[in-house]
Amino acid sequence: METILKIRNLVKRYNNETLALNGISLDISNGEFISVIGPSGAGKSTFLRCLNRLIDPTEGTIDFLDYSVEKANKKELRKIRAKIGMIFQHYNLVSRLSVLENVLHGRLGYMSSFAGIFNLYREEDKKEAIEWLCKVGLEKEIYKRADELSGGQKQRVGVCRALAQKPELILADEPIASLDPKSSATVMDTIHKNCKQLGIACLVNLHQVEVAKNYSTRIIGIKDGKVVFDDVPEKLTDQMIKYIYEGKESEMYQKAIP
Ligand code: ADP
């Protein structure tokens, strides 16, 4: 496996007070499917959003492929973001546009602004977008407006848009938090299956520990802006889960000492 993302001492302070990320260092390779878990406010969303500079980090370095993300100028950032697909909790679709057009938005990062403004998508891109939609079971929805879809269908469009980018990395920020269990399973299956087939690294923020355990090759636990667990799912014991979500540091030490 090849390291595609190298994060060193990532710190994020909001408004000079809230310390949301307190020195995160990680290496991530292609083919890894990583769940990021932790209580609300732990810094999971901030962490993911720093990786493609939706949020500017305060300190630290992020190397993605040959790019320095934290130093990237506008032009480099466009290239970086073209290679990083993002899936959002609330889908971020353009509701008045068709499902197909929403998926084609995944190609915008590779087009000139002129072609983008006038929706001059290549036939090949359209064909591929339709193929993605058929693959995720949305063949009947291709020409519907995005706002006619159910939540689960919208998220599958979100997944297709990310995949249409031909990304090296997918960031999914609570992709199933607004979905019922059945749609959640379909969406997670779709993300997982395609990332695996294509060797795309995936970082997914999740609330549900069981889902994280089911799909991941690696689980990262974040608490108070720090990584407190980073291992294979089999190592995530009930005691560790309790510590990540509720415990204080001293409790963990007390339990570790017989
Ligand atoms: P999580 O995704 O784990 O719930 P977040 O990354 O959303 O955590 O938040 C981490 C911390 O940063 C929290 O204390 C939160 O209140 C704070 N925070 C998040 N976004 C902002 C913001 N835009 N401005 C100020 N504080 C923020």
Short mmCIF file of C-alpha atoms and ligand atoms in Angstrom, two decimals:
data_model
loop_
_atom_site.label_atom_id
_atom_site.label_comp_id
_atom_site.label_asym_id
_atom_site.label_seq_id
_atom_site.Cartn_x
_atom_site.Cartn_y
_atom_site.Cartn_z
CA MET A 1 0.00 0.00 0.00
CA GLU A 2 1.13 3.47 -0.80
CA THR A 3 0.73 6.42 1.56
CA ILE A 4 -1.41 9.06 -0.12
CA LEU A 5 -2.09 11.28 2.85
CA LYS A 6 0.40 12.30 5.51
CA ILE A 7 -0.93 14.45 8.34
CA ARG A 8 1.42 15.94 10.92
CA ASN A 9 0.53 17.83 14.08
CA LEU A 10 -2.75 19.15 12.76
CA VAL A 11 -4.17 21.84 15.01
CA LYS A 12 -7.36 23.84 14.55
CA ARG A 13 -8.40 26.67 16.79
CA TYR A 14 -11.69 28.46 16.15
CA ASN A 15 -11.77 32.17 17.01
CA ASN A 16 -8.55 31.84 18.95
CA GLU A 17 -10.36 29.94 21.69
CA THR A 18 -11.98 26.56 20.91
CA LEU A 19 -9.23 24.01 20.36
CA ALA A 20 -11.06 21.64 17.97
CA LEU A 21 -7.99 19.67 16.84
CA ASN A 22 -5.11 19.25 19.21
CA GLY A 23 -2.20 17.81 17.21
CA ILE A 24 -3.32 14.98 14.93
CA SER A 25 -0.69 12.96 13.06
CA LEU A 26 -1.68 10.09 10.76
CA ASP A 27 -0.62 8.28 7.58
CA ILE A 28 -3.33 7.01 5.27
CA SER A 29 -2.81 4.63 2.37
CA ASN A 30 -4.80 3.78 -0.72
CA GLY A 31 -7.28 0.98 -0.19
CA GLU A 32 -7.85 1.82 3.47
CA PHE A 33 -11.45 2.19 4.64
CA ILE A 34 -11.22 4.21 7.82
CA SER A 35 -14.03 5.14 10.17
CA VAL A 36 -13.55 8.11 12.44
CA ILE A 37 -15.61 7.82 15.62
CA GLY A 38 -15.97 9.93 18.73
CA PRO A 39 -18.52 11.94 20.68
CA SER A 40 -20.24 15.01 19.34
CA GLY A 41 -17.86 17.96 19.40
CA ALA A 42 -14.74 15.74 19.42
CA GLY A 43 -13.47 17.36 16.21
CA LYS A 44 -14.36 14.71 13.59
CA SER A 45 -15.99 17.07 11.14
CA THR A 46 -13.29 19.70 11.59
CA PHE A 47 -10.66 17.03 10.96
CA LEU A 48 -12.23 15.84 7.69
CA ARG A 49 -12.83 19.38 6.46
CA CYS A 50 -9.24 20.44 7.06
CA LEU A 51 -8.07 17.69 4.72
CA ASN A 52 -9.51 19.40 1.63
CA ARG A 53 -9.28 22.90 3.14
CA LEU A 54 -12.99 23.50 3.52
CA ILE A 55 -11.55 24.65 6.83
CA ASP A 56 -8.08 26.20 7.09
CA PRO A 57 -5.96 24.47 9.73
CA THR A 58 -4.22 26.63 12.33
CA GLU A 59 -1.03 24.57 12.46
CA GLY A 60 0.45 21.42 11.00
CA THR A 61 1.02 19.90 7.58
CA ILE A 62 -1.13 17.82 5.24
CA ASP A 63 0.60 16.14 2.31
CA PHE A 64 -1.80 14.64 -0.22
CA LEU A 65 -0.12 12.89 -3.16
CA ASP A 66 2.47 15.49 -4.28
CA TYR A 67 0.60 18.45 -2.83
CA SER A 68 1.03 20.43 0.36
CA VAL A 69 -2.63 20.98 1.15
CA GLU A 70 -2.11 23.60 3.85
CA LYS A 71 0.08 25.73 1.56
CA ALA A 72 -1.87 25.21 -1.67
CA ASN A 73 -2.87 28.26 -3.70
CA LYS A 74 -6.24 28.51 -5.46
CA LYS A 75 -5.09 26.66 -8.58
CA GLU A 76 -3.46 23.82 -6.63
CA LEU A 77 -6.46 23.58 -4.34
CA ARG A 78 -8.70 23.04 -7.36
CA LYS A 79 -6.48 20.14 -8.45
CA ILE A 80 -6.43 18.70 -4.93
CA ARG A 81 -10.20 18.93 -4.58
CA ALA A 82 -10.69 17.27 -7.97
CA LYS A 83 -8.96 14.21 -6.51
CA ILE A 84 -10.87 14.22 -3.20
CA GLY A 85 -14.54 13.28 -3.36
CA MET A 86 -16.71 14.54 -0.53
CA ILE A 87 -19.97 13.08 0.74
CA PHE A 88 -22.05 15.22 3.11
CA GLN A 89 -24.67 14.44 5.74
CA HIS A 90 -27.22 16.66 3.99
CA TYR A 91 -26.17 15.52 0.50
CA ASN A 92 -25.39 19.04 -0.85
CA LEU A 93 -27.23 18.45 -4.10
CA VAL A 94 -28.54 21.31 -6.25
CA SER A 95 -32.26 20.65 -5.78
CA ARG A 96 -33.54 22.31 -8.98
CA LEU A 97 -31.12 20.34 -11.18
CA SER A 98 -31.55 16.81 -12.44
CA VAL A 99 -29.98 13.82 -10.77
CA LEU A 100 -27.68 13.42 -13.80
CA GLU A 101 -26.55 17.05 -13.67
CA ASN A 102 -25.77 16.68 -9.98
CA VAL A 103 -23.55 13.68 -10.69
CA LEU A 104 -21.86 15.56 -13.54
CA HIS A 105 -20.90 18.25 -11.03
CA GLY A 106 -18.29 15.72 -9.94
CA ARG A 107 -16.51 16.46 -13.23
CA LEU A 108 -16.39 20.26 -12.77
CA GLY A 109 -12.97 20.17 -11.13
CA TYR A 110 -11.51 18.79 -14.36
CA MET A 111 -13.16 21.28 -16.73
CA SER A 112 -12.31 24.84 -17.72
CA SER A 113 -14.52 27.45 -16.04
CA PHE A 114 -16.00 28.25 -19.46
CA ALA A 115 -17.05 24.64 -20.08
CA GLY A 116 -18.31 24.43 -16.51
CA ILE A 117 -20.49 27.54 -16.71
CA PHE A 118 -22.14 26.35 -19.92
CA ASN A 119 -22.49 22.73 -18.78
CA LEU A 120 -20.38 21.51 -21.69
CA TYR A 121 -19.82 18.02 -20.33
CA ARG A 122 -18.10 15.45 -22.51
CA GLU A 123 -20.25 12.61 -23.84
CA GLU A 124 -17.93 10.20 -22.09
CA ASP A 125 -18.57 11.92 -18.75
CA LYS A 126 -22.34 11.74 -19.31
CA LYS A 127 -22.12 8.08 -20.20
CA GLU A 128 -20.09 7.34 -17.08
CA ALA A 129 -22.42 9.36 -14.86
CA ILE A 130 -25.39 7.35 -16.17
CA GLU A 131 -23.47 4.12 -15.60
CA TRP A 132 -22.81 5.10 -11.97
CA LEU A 133 -26.48 5.90 -11.44
CA CYS A 134 -27.54 2.55 -12.91
CA LYS A 135 -24.98 0.78 -10.75
CA VAL A 136 -26.49 2.24 -7.57
CA GLY A 137 -30.05 1.42 -8.65
CA LEU A 138 -31.16 4.90 -9.69
CA GLU A 139 -31.81 4.20 -13.39
CA LYS A 140 -35.40 5.43 -13.11
CA GLU A 141 -34.35 8.65 -11.39
CA ILE A 142 -31.71 9.92 -13.83
CA TYR A 143 -33.79 12.78 -15.27
CA LYS A 144 -35.78 13.60 -12.12
CA ARG A 145 -35.14 16.79 -10.21
CA ALA A 146 -32.90 16.09 -7.22
CA ASP A 147 -35.53 17.38 -4.77
CA GLU A 148 -37.99 14.66 -5.86
CA LEU A 149 -35.81 11.96 -4.33
CA SER A 150 -35.89 10.32 -0.91
CA GLY A 151 -33.00 10.86 1.51
CA GLY A 152 -31.43 7.50 0.72
CA GLN A 153 -31.69 8.14 -3.02
CA LYS A 154 -30.21 11.63 -2.62
CA GLN A 155 -27.24 10.19 -0.76
CA ARG A 156 -26.67 7.63 -3.50
CA VAL A 157 -26.54 10.55 -5.94
CA GLY A 158 -24.00 12.15 -3.59
CA VAL A 159 -21.93 8.97 -3.72
CA CYS A 160 -22.13 8.86 -7.54
CA ARG A 161 -21.01 12.50 -7.72
CA ALA A 162 -17.99 11.69 -5.55
CA LEU A 163 -17.16 8.60 -7.63
CA ALA A 164 -17.58 10.51 -10.91
CA GLN A 165 -14.60 12.59 -9.82
CA LYS A 166 -12.38 9.51 -10.11
CA PRO A 167 -10.98 10.43 -6.70
CA GLU A 168 -7.95 9.04 -4.89
CA LEU A 169 -9.63 9.77 -1.56
CA ILE A 170 -13.22 10.03 -0.40
CA LEU A 171 -14.20 12.01 2.69
CA ALA A 172 -17.65 11.18 4.01
CA ASP A 173 -18.90 13.40 6.83
CA GLU A 174 -21.71 11.57 8.68
CA PRO A 175 -23.11 10.19 5.40
CA ILE A 176 -25.87 8.15 7.08
CA ALA A 177 -26.76 10.35 10.04
CA SER A 178 -30.02 11.49 8.41
CA LEU A 179 -31.08 8.11 7.00
CA ASP A 180 -33.21 5.20 8.19
CA PRO A 181 -31.42 1.89 8.87
CA LYS A 182 -32.25 0.33 5.48
CA SER A 183 -31.09 3.34 3.45
CA SER A 184 -28.05 3.61 5.72
CA ALA A 185 -27.05 0.06 4.87
CA THR A 186 -27.52 0.65 1.12
CA VAL A 187 -25.46 3.85 1.21
CA MET A 188 -22.65 2.30 3.28
CA ASP A 189 -22.61 -0.79 1.02
CA THR A 190 -22.35 1.45 -2.04
CA ILE A 191 -19.51 3.56 -0.65
CA HIS A 192 -17.64 0.54 0.68
CA LYS A 193 -18.00 -1.71 -2.36
CA ASN A 194 -16.88 0.90 -4.87
CA CYS A 195 -13.98 2.21 -2.79
CA LYS A 196 -12.77 -1.35 -2.38
CA GLN A 197 -13.10 -2.20 -6.06
CA LEU A 198 -11.32 0.95 -7.17
CA GLY A 199 -8.72 1.06 -4.39
CA ILE A 200 -9.93 4.48 -3.23
CA ALA A 201 -9.01 5.42 0.32
CA CYS A 202 -12.04 6.43 2.35
CA LEU A 203 -12.33 8.36 5.59
CA VAL A 204 -15.82 8.31 7.00
CA ASN A 205 -17.10 10.05 10.12
CA LEU A 206 -19.67 7.90 11.85
CA HIS A 207 -21.82 8.05 14.94
CA GLN A 208 -22.64 4.35 14.84
CA VAL A 209 -19.84 2.22 16.25
CA GLU A 210 -21.41 -1.01 14.92
CA VAL A 211 -21.40 0.37 11.39
CA ALA A 212 -17.78 1.41 11.81
CA LYS A 213 -16.88 -2.09 12.96
CA ASN A 214 -18.71 -3.73 10.06
CA TYR A 215 -17.08 -1.87 7.22
CA SER A 216 -13.70 -0.56 8.28
CA THR A 217 -10.16 -1.82 7.81
CA ARG A 218 -9.15 0.68 10.50
CA ILE A 219 -10.93 2.75 13.13
CA ILE A 220 -9.72 6.06 14.48
CA GLY A 221 -11.20 7.30 17.74
CA ILE A 222 -11.09 11.05 18.35
CA LYS A 223 -11.72 12.65 21.71
CA ASP A 224 -11.15 16.31 22.57
CA GLY A 225 -9.36 16.88 19.26
CA LYS A 226 -6.84 14.07 19.79
CA VAL A 227 -6.49 10.56 18.38
CA VAL A 228 -7.05 8.20 21.31
CA PHE A 229 -7.51 4.98 19.31
CA ASP A 230 -6.09 3.91 15.95
CA ASP A 231 -6.27 0.21 15.14
CA VAL A 232 -8.19 -2.58 13.42
CA PRO A 233 -11.88 -2.98 14.39
CA GLU A 234 -11.16 -6.21 16.31
CA LYS A 235 -9.09 -4.18 18.81
CA LEU A 236 -11.92 -1.78 19.59
CA THR A 237 -13.11 -3.25 22.88
CA ASP A 238 -16.26 -2.22 24.73
CA GLN A 239 -14.03 -0.66 27.37
CA MET A 240 -12.29 1.46 24.73
CA ILE A 241 -15.63 2.52 23.23
CA LYS A 242 -16.78 3.60 26.68
CA TYR A 243 -13.57 5.56 27.16
CA ILE A 244 -13.86 7.28 23.78
CA TYR A 245 -17.46 8.32 24.35
CA GLU A 246 -17.64 8.93 28.09
CA GLY A 247 -14.46 8.32 29.98
CA LYS A 248 -11.88 10.59 31.45
CA GLU A 249 -8.21 9.86 30.89
CA SER A 250 -7.64 8.93 34.53
CA GLU A 251 -10.37 6.25 34.36
CA MET A 252 -8.57 4.52 31.51
CA TYR A 253 -5.30 4.47 33.43
CA GLN A 254 -7.04 3.15 36.53
CA LYS A 255 -8.57 0.32 34.52
CA ALA A 256 -5.27 -0.48 32.82
CA ILE A 257 -3.51 -0.91 36.16
CA PRO A 258 -4.60 -4.17 37.86
P1 ADP B 1 -17.69 16.64 15.66
O1 ADP B 1 -17.73 16.57 14.17
O2 ADP B 1 -16.86 15.56 16.28
O3 ADP B 1 -19.04 16.71 16.29
P2 ADP B 1 -16.73 19.36 15.27
O4 ADP B 1 -15.53 19.26 14.42
O5 ADP B 1 -18.01 19.75 14.60
O6 ADP B 1 -16.93 17.99 16.08
O7 ADP B 1 -16.46 20.40 16.43
C1 ADP B 1 -15.30 20.40 17.24
C2 ADP B 1 -15.32 21.60 18.19
O8 ADP B 1 -15.17 22.79 17.42
C3 ADP B 1 -16.61 21.77 18.97
O9 ADP B 1 -16.28 22.28 20.23
C4 ADP B 1 -17.39 22.77 18.17
O10 ADP B 1 -18.28 23.50 18.97
C5 ADP B 1 -16.27 23.66 17.61
N1 ADP B 1 -16.62 24.26 16.30
C6 ADP B 1 -16.94 23.60 15.17
N2 ADP B 1 -17.15 24.44 14.15
C7 ADP B 1 -16.97 25.69 14.65
C8 ADP B 1 -17.04 27.00 14.09
N3 ADP B 1 -17.34 27.20 12.80
N4 ADP B 1 -16.78 28.05 14.91
C9 ADP B 1 -16.45 27.86 16.21
N5 ADP B 1 -16.37 26.66 16.79
C10 ADP B 1 -16.62 25.58 16.03
#
